[in-house]
CSV table of C-alpha atoms and ligand atoms in Angstrom, one decimal:
chain,number,residue,atom,x,y,z
A,1,MET,CA,-8.9,-43.3,30.7
A,2,LYS,CA,-8.0,-43.5,34.3
A,3,VAL,CA,-5.0,-41.4,33.5
A,4,ALA,CA,-7.0,-38.8,31.7
A,5,VAL,CA,-9.3,-38.7,34.7
A,6,ASP,CA,-6.3,-38.2,37.0
A,7,ILE,CA,-5.1,-35.4,35.0
A,8,LEU,CA,-8.4,-33.7,34.5
A,9,LYS,CA,-9.9,-34.2,38.3
A,10,PRO,CA,-8.0,-31.2,39.8
A,11,HIS,CA,-9.0,-28.9,36.9
A,12,ILE,CA,-12.7,-30.0,37.3
A,13,GLN,CA,-12.4,-29.6,41.2
A,14,SER,CA,-10.8,-26.1,40.8
A,15,SER,CA,-13.4,-25.1,38.3
A,16,LEU,CA,-16.3,-26.3,40.5
A,17,TYR,CA,-14.8,-24.7,43.5
A,18,THR,CA,-14.3,-21.2,41.6
A,19,LEU,CA,-18.1,-21.3,40.3
A,20,ARG,CA,-19.5,-22.1,43.9
A,21,ALA,CA,-17.2,-19.3,45.4
A,22,LEU,CA,-18.4,-16.5,42.8
A,23,LYS,CA,-21.9,-17.5,43.2
A,24,GLU,CA,-21.4,-17.2,46.8
A,25,VAL,CA,-20.0,-13.6,46.3
A,26,ASN,CA,-22.6,-12.8,43.9
A,27,ASP,CA,-25.4,-13.8,46.4
A,28,TYR,CA,-24.0,-11.6,49.1
A,29,VAL,CA,-23.3,-8.5,46.7
A,30,PHE,CA,-26.9,-8.8,45.9
A,31,GLN,CA,-28.0,-8.7,49.5
A,32,PHE,CA,-25.4,-5.9,50.5
A,33,GLY,CA,-26.9,-4.0,47.6
A,34,LEU,CA,-30.4,-4.5,48.8
A,35,LEU,CA,-29.6,-3.3,52.4
A,36,ASN,CA,-27.2,-0.5,51.1
A,37,ARG,CA,-30.2,0.8,49.0
A,38,VAL,CA,-32.7,0.8,52.0
A,39,SER,CA,-30.1,2.6,53.9
A,40,SER,CA,-29.2,5.0,51.4
A,41,PHE,CA,-32.8,5.9,51.2
A,42,PHE,CA,-32.7,7.0,54.6
A,43,ASP,CA,-29.5,8.8,54.3
A,44,GLN,CA,-27.3,6.3,56.1
A,45,PRO,CA,-25.4,4.6,53.2
A,46,LEU,CA,-23.5,1.4,54.1
A,47,ARG,CA,-20.2,2.7,52.5
A,48,ASN,CA,-18.8,5.8,50.9
A,49,PRO,CA,-19.7,5.6,47.3
A,50,GLU,CA,-16.8,7.5,46.2
A,51,LEU,CA,-14.3,5.3,48.3
A,52,ALA,CA,-16.1,2.3,46.7
A,53,LYS,CA,-15.5,3.4,43.3
A,54,ARG,CA,-11.9,4.5,43.8
A,55,TYR,CA,-10.9,1.2,45.4
A,56,GLN,CA,-13.2,-1.2,43.4
A,57,LYS,CA,-10.5,-2.4,41.0
A,58,ASP,CA,-8.2,-3.0,43.7
A,59,LEU,CA,-10.5,-4.8,46.0
A,60,LEU,CA,-11.7,-7.0,43.2
A,61,ASN,CA,-8.4,-7.9,42.4
A,62,GLU,CA,-8.0,-9.1,46.2
A,63,VAL,CA,-11.5,-10.9,46.1
A,64,TRP,CA,-10.0,-12.9,43.4
A,65,LYS,CA,-6.7,-13.7,45.1
A,66,THR,CA,-8.7,-14.7,48.1
A,67,ILE,CA,-11.0,-17.1,46.2
A,68,LYS,CA,-7.7,-18.5,44.7
A,69,TRP,CA,-6.1,-18.9,47.9
A,70,ASP,CA,-8.8,-20.9,49.4
A,71,ARG,CA,-9.2,-23.0,46.4
A,72,ASP,CA,-5.5,-24.0,46.1
A,73,ASN,CA,-5.6,-24.9,49.9
A,74,ILE,CA,-8.6,-27.3,49.0
A,75,ILE,CA,-7.2,-28.8,46.0
A,76,LYS,CA,-4.0,-29.6,47.4
A,77,GLY,CA,-5.5,-31.2,50.4
A,78,ILE,CA,-4.1,-28.7,52.8
A,79,TYR,CA,-7.6,-28.6,54.5
A,80,PRO,CA,-10.8,-30.5,53.3
A,81,ALA,CA,-13.6,-29.0,51.0
A,82,SER,CA,-16.0,-29.8,54.1
A,83,VAL,CA,-14.8,-26.6,55.7
A,84,ILE,CA,-17.0,-25.0,53.5
A,85,LYS,CA,-20.4,-24.1,55.0
A,86,HIS,CA,-22.6,-22.2,52.4
A,87,ARG,CA,-26.2,-21.5,53.4
A,88,SER,CA,-28.8,-22.9,51.1
A,89,LEU,CA,-30.8,-20.2,49.1
A,90,TRP,CA,-33.7,-20.9,51.0
A,91,GLN,CA,-31.7,-20.1,54.4
A,92,LYS,CA,-30.5,-17.0,52.8
A,93,THR,CA,-33.8,-15.9,51.7
A,94,GLN,CA,-35.3,-16.7,55.4
A,95,GLY,CA,-32.2,-14.7,56.9
A,96,MET,CA,-32.6,-11.8,54.6
A,97,VAL,CA,-36.2,-11.5,55.5
A,98,LYS,CA,-35.5,-11.5,59.2
A,99,ILE,CA,-32.8,-8.9,58.6
A,100,LEU,CA,-35.1,-6.7,56.6
A,101,MET,CA,-37.7,-6.9,59.5
A,102,ASP,CA,-35.2,-5.9,62.1
A,103,TYR,CA,-33.7,-3.1,59.9
A,104,PRO,CA,-35.9,-0.1,60.7
A,105,GLN,CA,-34.6,-0.3,64.3
A,106,VAL,CA,-30.8,-0.5,63.0
A,107,ILE,CA,-31.4,2.5,60.9
A,108,SER,CA,-33.1,4.4,63.6
A,109,ARG,CA,-30.4,3.7,65.9
A,110,ARG,CA,-27.6,4.7,63.4
A,111,LYS,CA,-29.5,7.8,62.8
A,112,LYS,CA,-29.7,8.7,66.4
A,113,ASN,CA,-26.2,7.4,67.0
A,114,GLN,CA,-27.7,5.3,69.8
A,115,THR,CA,-24.7,3.1,70.9
A,116,LEU,CA,-25.7,1.8,74.4
A,117,ILE,CA,-28.0,-1.0,74.9
A,118,GLN,CA,-30.4,-1.1,77.9
A,119,LYS,CA,-30.4,-4.6,79.3
A,120,GLU,CA,-31.7,-5.9,82.6
A,121,SER,CA,-28.9,-7.7,83.2
A,122,SER,CA,-26.3,-5.3,82.0
A,123,ASP,CA,-24.6,-5.3,85.6
A,124,GLN,CA,-22.8,-8.6,84.9
A,125,PHE,CA,-21.1,-7.4,82.0
A,126,PRO,CA,-18.2,-4.8,81.5
A,127,ASP,CA,-19.1,-1.5,80.1
A,128,TYR,CA,-17.5,-2.0,77.0
A,129,PHE,CA,-19.6,-5.0,76.1
A,130,THR,CA,-23.2,-3.6,76.6
A,131,ARG,CA,-23.3,-1.7,73.4
A,132,ALA,CA,-25.1,-1.9,70.3
A,133,PHE,CA,-22.0,-3.1,68.1
A,134,HIS,CA,-22.5,-2.5,64.6
A,135,PHE,CA,-25.8,-0.7,65.6
A,136,GLN,CA,-27.3,-4.5,65.6
A,137,SER,CA,-30.5,-4.8,67.9
A,138,ASP,CA,-29.6,-5.8,71.4
A,139,GLY,CA,-25.7,-5.7,70.7
A,140,TYR,CA,-24.7,-9.3,71.5
A,141,LEU,CA,-27.3,-9.7,74.2
A,142,SER,CA,-30.2,-11.6,72.6
A,143,LYS,CA,-31.2,-14.8,70.6
A,144,LYS,CA,-32.4,-12.7,67.8
A,145,SER,CA,-29.0,-11.1,67.6
A,146,ALA,CA,-27.3,-14.3,67.7
A,147,GLU,CA,-29.7,-15.7,64.8
A,148,LEU,CA,-29.0,-12.8,62.6
A,149,TYR,CA,-25.1,-12.7,63.2
A,150,GLU,CA,-23.6,-14.9,60.7
A,151,GLN,CA,-25.4,-13.7,57.7
A,152,GLN,CA,-24.8,-10.1,58.6
A,153,VAL,CA,-21.2,-10.8,58.6
A,154,ASP,CA,-21.4,-12.4,55.3
A,155,ILE,CA,-23.1,-9.7,53.6
A,156,LEU,CA,-20.6,-7.0,55.1
A,157,PHE,CA,-17.8,-9.3,53.5
A,158,THR,CA,-19.8,-10.3,50.4
A,159,GLY,CA,-19.7,-14.1,51.2
A,160,LEU,CA,-16.0,-14.1,51.9
A,161,SER,CA,-15.9,-14.0,55.8
A,162,ASP,CA,-15.3,-17.9,56.4
A,163,ILE,CA,-12.4,-17.9,54.0
A,164,MET,CA,-10.9,-14.9,56.0
A,165,ARG,CA,-11.6,-16.8,59.3
A,166,ARG,CA,-9.6,-19.8,57.8
A,167,SER,CA,-6.6,-17.5,57.5
A,168,PHE,CA,-4.6,-19.7,60.4
A,169,PHE,CA,-5.9,-23.0,59.3
A,170,PRO,CA,-3.0,-23.9,56.6
A,171,PHE,CA,-0.3,-23.3,59.2
A,172,LEU,CA,-1.9,-25.5,61.8
A,173,ALA,CA,-2.7,-28.1,59.3
A,174,ARG,CA,0.9,-28.3,58.2
A,175,SER,CA,2.3,-27.8,62.0
A,176,LEU,CA,-0.1,-30.2,64.0
A,177,PRO,CA,-1.0,-34.0,63.1
A,178,ARG,CA,-4.5,-34.4,62.2
A,179,ASP,CA,-4.7,-37.9,64.0
A,180,ARG,CA,-3.4,-36.7,67.1
A,181,HIS,CA,-5.8,-35.7,70.3
A,182,LEU,CA,-5.7,-32.0,70.2
A,183,ASN,CA,-7.0,-29.5,72.8
A,184,ILE,CA,-8.4,-26.4,71.2
A,185,LEU,CA,-9.8,-23.2,72.8
A,186,GLU,CA,-11.9,-20.7,70.9
A,187,MET,CA,-12.2,-17.5,72.9
A,188,ALA,CA,-15.0,-15.1,71.9
A,189,CYS,CA,-16.4,-17.9,69.7
A,190,GLY,CA,-19.7,-16.0,68.7
A,191,THR,CA,-22.0,-18.3,67.1
A,192,GLY,CA,-19.0,-20.9,66.9
A,193,ARG,CA,-18.2,-20.4,63.2
A,194,GLY,CA,-14.4,-20.8,63.6
A,195,THR,CA,-14.7,-24.0,65.5
A,196,GLU,CA,-17.3,-25.5,63.1
A,197,MET,CA,-14.7,-25.1,60.2
A,198,LEU,CA,-11.6,-26.2,62.2
A,199,ARG,CA,-13.1,-29.4,63.4
A,200,GLU,CA,-13.1,-30.5,59.9
A,201,VAL,CA,-9.4,-30.2,59.7
A,202,PHE,CA,-9.0,-31.9,63.2
A,203,PRO,CA,-11.8,-34.3,63.7
A,204,ASN,CA,-10.3,-35.9,66.8
A,205,ALA,CA,-9.7,-32.6,68.7
A,206,SER,CA,-11.5,-31.7,72.0
A,207,PHE,CA,-12.9,-28.2,71.5
A,208,THR,CA,-13.7,-25.6,74.3
A,209,LEU,CA,-15.9,-22.6,73.2
A,210,ASN,CA,-16.0,-19.3,75.2
A,211,ASP,CA,-18.1,-16.2,74.8
A,212,LEU,CA,-19.2,-13.6,77.0
A,213,SER,CA,-22.7,-13.5,75.3
A,214,PRO,CA,-24.9,-16.3,76.8
A,215,HIS,CA,-27.0,-16.1,73.6
A,216,TYR,CA,-24.2,-16.5,71.3
A,217,LEU,CA,-22.8,-19.3,73.2
A,218,GLU,CA,-26.2,-21.1,73.2
A,219,TYR,CA,-26.4,-20.8,69.9
A,220,ALA,CA,-22.9,-22.2,69.1
A,221,LYS,CA,-24.2,-25.2,71.6
A,222,ASP,CA,-27.0,-26.0,69.6
A,223,LYS,CA,-25.1,-26.2,66.6
A,224,PHE,CA,-22.6,-28.9,68.2
A,225,LYS,CA,-25.3,-30.5,70.3
A,226,ASP,CA,-24.6,-33.9,68.5
A,227,LEU,CA,-20.9,-33.9,68.8
A,228,ASN,CA,-18.9,-35.2,71.7
A,229,GLY,CA,-16.0,-33.5,73.1
A,230,PHE,CA,-17.3,-29.9,73.3
A,231,LYS,CA,-17.3,-27.7,76.4
A,232,TYR,CA,-18.8,-24.3,76.6
A,233,ILE,CA,-17.6,-21.5,79.1
A,234,ASN,CA,-19.8,-18.3,79.3
A,235,GLY,CA,-17.6,-15.3,80.6
A,236,GLU,CA,-14.7,-12.9,79.8
A,237,ALA,CA,-12.0,-14.4,77.8
A,238,ASP,CA,-9.3,-12.8,80.1
A,239,LYS,CA,-10.9,-14.5,83.3
A,240,LEU,CA,-11.3,-18.2,82.3
A,241,ASN,CA,-10.3,-19.2,85.8
A,242,SER,CA,-12.0,-22.5,85.5
A,243,LEU,CA,-9.4,-23.6,83.0
A,244,GLU,CA,-6.1,-25.1,84.1
A,245,ASP,CA,-2.6,-23.6,83.2
A,246,LYS,CA,-1.1,-25.2,79.9
A,247,SER,CA,-4.1,-27.3,78.9
A,248,PHE,CA,-4.6,-26.4,75.2
A,249,ASP,CA,-2.5,-27.0,72.1
A,250,VAL,CA,-4.2,-24.1,70.5
A,251,THR,CA,-5.7,-21.1,71.8
A,252,PHE,CA,-7.5,-18.6,69.3
A,253,HIS,CA,-9.9,-15.9,68.6
A,254,ILE,CA,-11.3,-14.4,65.6
A,255,TYR,CA,-12.6,-10.7,65.3
A,256,LEU,CA,-12.3,-10.4,69.1
A,257,PHE,CA,-9.6,-7.7,69.5
A,258,HIS,CA,-11.1,-4.8,67.4
A,259,GLU,CA,-14.2,-4.8,69.9
A,260,ILE,CA,-12.5,-4.6,73.0
A,261,PRO,CA,-10.2,-1.8,74.9
A,262,GLN,CA,-6.5,-2.1,74.6
A,263,GLU,CA,-6.0,-3.1,78.2
A,264,THR,CA,-8.6,-6.0,77.7
A,265,ARG,CA,-6.5,-7.2,74.7
A,266,ILE,CA,-3.4,-7.4,76.8
A,267,ALA,CA,-5.1,-9.3,79.4
A,268,VAL,CA,-6.6,-11.7,76.9
A,269,LEU,CA,-3.3,-12.6,75.4
A,270,GLU,CA,-1.9,-13.1,78.8
A,271,GLU,CA,-4.7,-15.5,79.5
A,272,GLN,CA,-3.8,-17.4,76.3
A,273,ILE,CA,-0.3,-17.6,77.3
A,274,ARG,CA,-1.4,-19.0,80.8
A,275,LEU,CA,-3.7,-21.6,79.0
A,276,THR,CA,-1.5,-22.7,76.1
A,277,LYS,CA,1.1,-25.5,76.5
A,278,ASP,CA,4.6,-24.8,76.1
A,279,ASP,CA,4.7,-26.3,72.5
A,280,GLY,CA,1.3,-24.9,71.7
A,281,PHE,CA,0.1,-21.9,69.2
A,282,ILE,CA,-1.3,-18.7,70.4
A,283,ILE,CA,-3.4,-17.2,67.6
A,284,ILE,CA,-4.8,-13.7,67.1
A,285,CYS,CA,-7.0,-13.5,64.1
A,286,ASP,CA,-8.6,-10.1,63.1
A,287,SER,CA,-9.2,-7.1,60.7
A,288,LEU,CA,-6.0,-5.9,58.9
A,289,GLN,CA,-4.4,-2.9,60.4
A,290,THR,CA,-3.3,0.3,59.0
A,291,ARG,CA,0.4,-0.5,58.9
A,292,ASP,CA,-0.6,-3.7,57.1
A,293,ARG,CA,-2.0,-2.0,53.9
A,294,PRO,CA,-1.3,2.0,54.3
A,295,GLU,CA,-2.8,2.4,51.3
A,296,TRP,CA,-6.1,1.1,52.2
A,297,LYS,CA,-6.2,3.6,55.4
A,298,GLU,CA,-9.2,5.3,53.9
A,299,VAL,CA,-11.0,1.8,53.4
A,300,LEU,CA,-10.5,0.7,56.8
A,301,GLU,CA,-11.0,4.1,58.6
A,302,ASP,CA,-14.4,4.0,57.0
A,303,PHE,CA,-15.9,1.1,58.7
A,304,PRO,CA,-16.4,2.5,62.3
A,305,LYS,CA,-18.1,5.5,60.7
A,306,ARG,CA,-20.9,3.3,59.5
A,307,TYR,CA,-21.0,0.6,62.3
A,308,HIS,CA,-20.7,1.1,65.7
A,309,GLU,CA,-17.2,0.0,66.4
A,310,PRO,CA,-16.1,1.9,69.5
A,311,PHE,CA,-12.4,0.4,69.7
A,312,TYR,CA,-11.7,0.0,66.0
A,313,ARG,CA,-9.8,3.3,65.6
A,314,ASN,CA,-7.6,2.3,68.4
A,315,PHE,CA,-7.0,-1.1,67.1
A,316,LEU,CA,-6.1,0.0,63.7
A,317,GLU,CA,-2.9,1.6,65.3
A,318,ASP,CA,-2.3,-0.9,68.1
A,319,ASP,CA,0.6,-3.2,67.6
A,320,PHE,CA,0.6,-6.8,68.7
A,321,LYS,CA,4.0,-7.9,67.8
A,322,PRO,CA,5.8,-5.8,70.5
A,323,MET,CA,3.0,-6.6,72.8
A,324,ALA,CA,3.5,-10.2,72.5
A,325,SER,CA,7.3,-10.0,72.4
A,326,GLU,CA,7.3,-8.2,75.7
A,327,LEU,CA,5.1,-11.2,77.1
A,328,GLY,CA,7.8,-13.4,76.0
A,329,LEU,CA,6.3,-14.7,72.7
A,330,THR,CA,7.7,-15.5,69.1
A,331,LEU,CA,5.9,-15.0,66.0
A,332,VAL,CA,6.1,-18.0,63.9
A,333,HIS,CA,3.5,-17.1,61.4
A,334,GLU,CA,1.5,-14.4,59.8
A,335,GLN,CA,-0.9,-14.6,57.1
A,336,LYS,CA,-3.0,-11.8,55.6
A,337,VAL,CA,-6.5,-12.7,53.7
A,338,LEU,CA,-8.3,-10.0,52.1
A,339,LEU,CA,-9.2,-7.6,55.1
A,340,THR,CA,-8.1,-10.2,57.9
A,341,LYS,CA,-4.7,-11.0,59.4
A,342,CYS,CA,-3.6,-13.7,61.4
A,343,LEU,CA,-0.8,-13.7,64.0
A,344,ILE,CA,0.4,-17.1,65.2
A,345,PHE,CA,2.9,-17.1,68.1
A,346,LYS,CA,4.7,-19.5,70.2
A,347,LYS,CA,6.1,-19.4,73.9
B,1,SAM,C1,-17.2,-9.9,66.0
B,1,SAM,S1,-17.8,-11.0,67.1
B,1,SAM,C2,-16.8,-12.4,66.5
B,1,SAM,C3,-17.3,-13.8,66.8
B,1,SAM,C4,-16.7,-15.0,66.3
B,1,SAM,N1,-15.5,-15.1,66.6
B,1,SAM,C5,-16.9,-14.9,64.6
B,1,SAM,O1,-15.7,-15.1,64.0
B,1,SAM,O2,-17.8,-14.4,64.1
B,1,SAM,C6,-17.2,-10.7,68.7
B,1,SAM,C7,-17.4,-11.7,69.7
B,1,SAM,O3,-16.6,-11.5,70.8
B,1,SAM,C8,-17.6,-11.8,71.9
B,1,SAM,N2,-16.8,-11.0,73.0
B,1,SAM,C9,-16.7,-9.6,73.3
B,1,SAM,N3,-15.8,-9.3,74.4
B,1,SAM,C10,-15.6,-10.4,75.1
B,1,SAM,C11,-14.9,-11.0,76.0
B,1,SAM,N4,-14.2,-10.0,76.8
B,1,SAM,N5,-14.7,-12.0,76.4
B,1,SAM,C12,-15.4,-13.2,75.5
B,1,SAM,N6,-16.0,-12.9,74.5
B,1,SAM,C13,-16.2,-11.6,74.3
B,1,SAM,C14,-19.0,-11.1,71.6
B,1,SAM,O4,-19.8,-11.6,72.4
B,1,SAM,C15,-18.9,-11.6,70.1
B,1,SAM,O5,-19.4,-13.0,70.0
């Protein structure tokens, strides 16, 4: 009997994982469809219907590969199943209601191509930041924006954004002992989704979270309020002067580079080099770039046509490998997961 259970267990786990993942995708496909209908009614479709049709088979194939990749990592114990942080149906419904209530403003901004935000405190931020990224209300500068953010990203990536964020987890899980005390820095953490999942892999680690938006950082802080060993720094990722040289085993950021100008990307990487220990890891995790999948060029280029992403076009062509090499870094790992790629460097 025990032998039979042992044989069947991975198959049952695997089927349960797949069912949950497919349900998650289905929930967000529904939400995307709803928003797209509303947007299309106002002549602002969220995707190019012709492109969506042409690339549908290819993308569905990749979605399936993505789910299998994550499932295998969990079944093989590379990272624990607790990294999965699905919202309940009730949370999704509440979130969707809030998103729909805010949506007339988003559509109006998109129609007028209104890309800047007016904030009384905007002087304290660099110009590139005080924008209505994605045409979202208040850009990154309000509590409301922080509250809507995670679900909006999940809608955009049909429930697969967390799996993409986990692209560098298998490498770290294999390379670093989980019982060792580690110091990990997440720059531009947003609402803290990356750390929320990574702490399941490294429960003994101390995490420092940084973001330029005080509201997003506050949201993350609230999430981790019952946990010890967390520090928070509000400010620019390339100016973390209060942190000591070589004090982190890992420094990473997720979806930062496509939202900042090229010179700021270099400055952030330099700051990562300053802050990371000699045997530590420096991680860039962001969107795929054109050279990663030239056949998806049109799909990637369609994104900034519909969402305000002023630096994305430049990002698509930027090349971080020579940039890192000039700064003395060696690429030790690269992983692509659906529309995301992580690059992991050592000094
Ligand atoms: C696309 S969001 C990604 C957030 C989060 N990493 C995630 O996985 O969802 C970009 C984040 O970068 C932050 N940000 C932009 N420029 C920054 C800078 N110079 N320094 C620190 N954070 C910055 C924004 O406030 C926002 O939270």
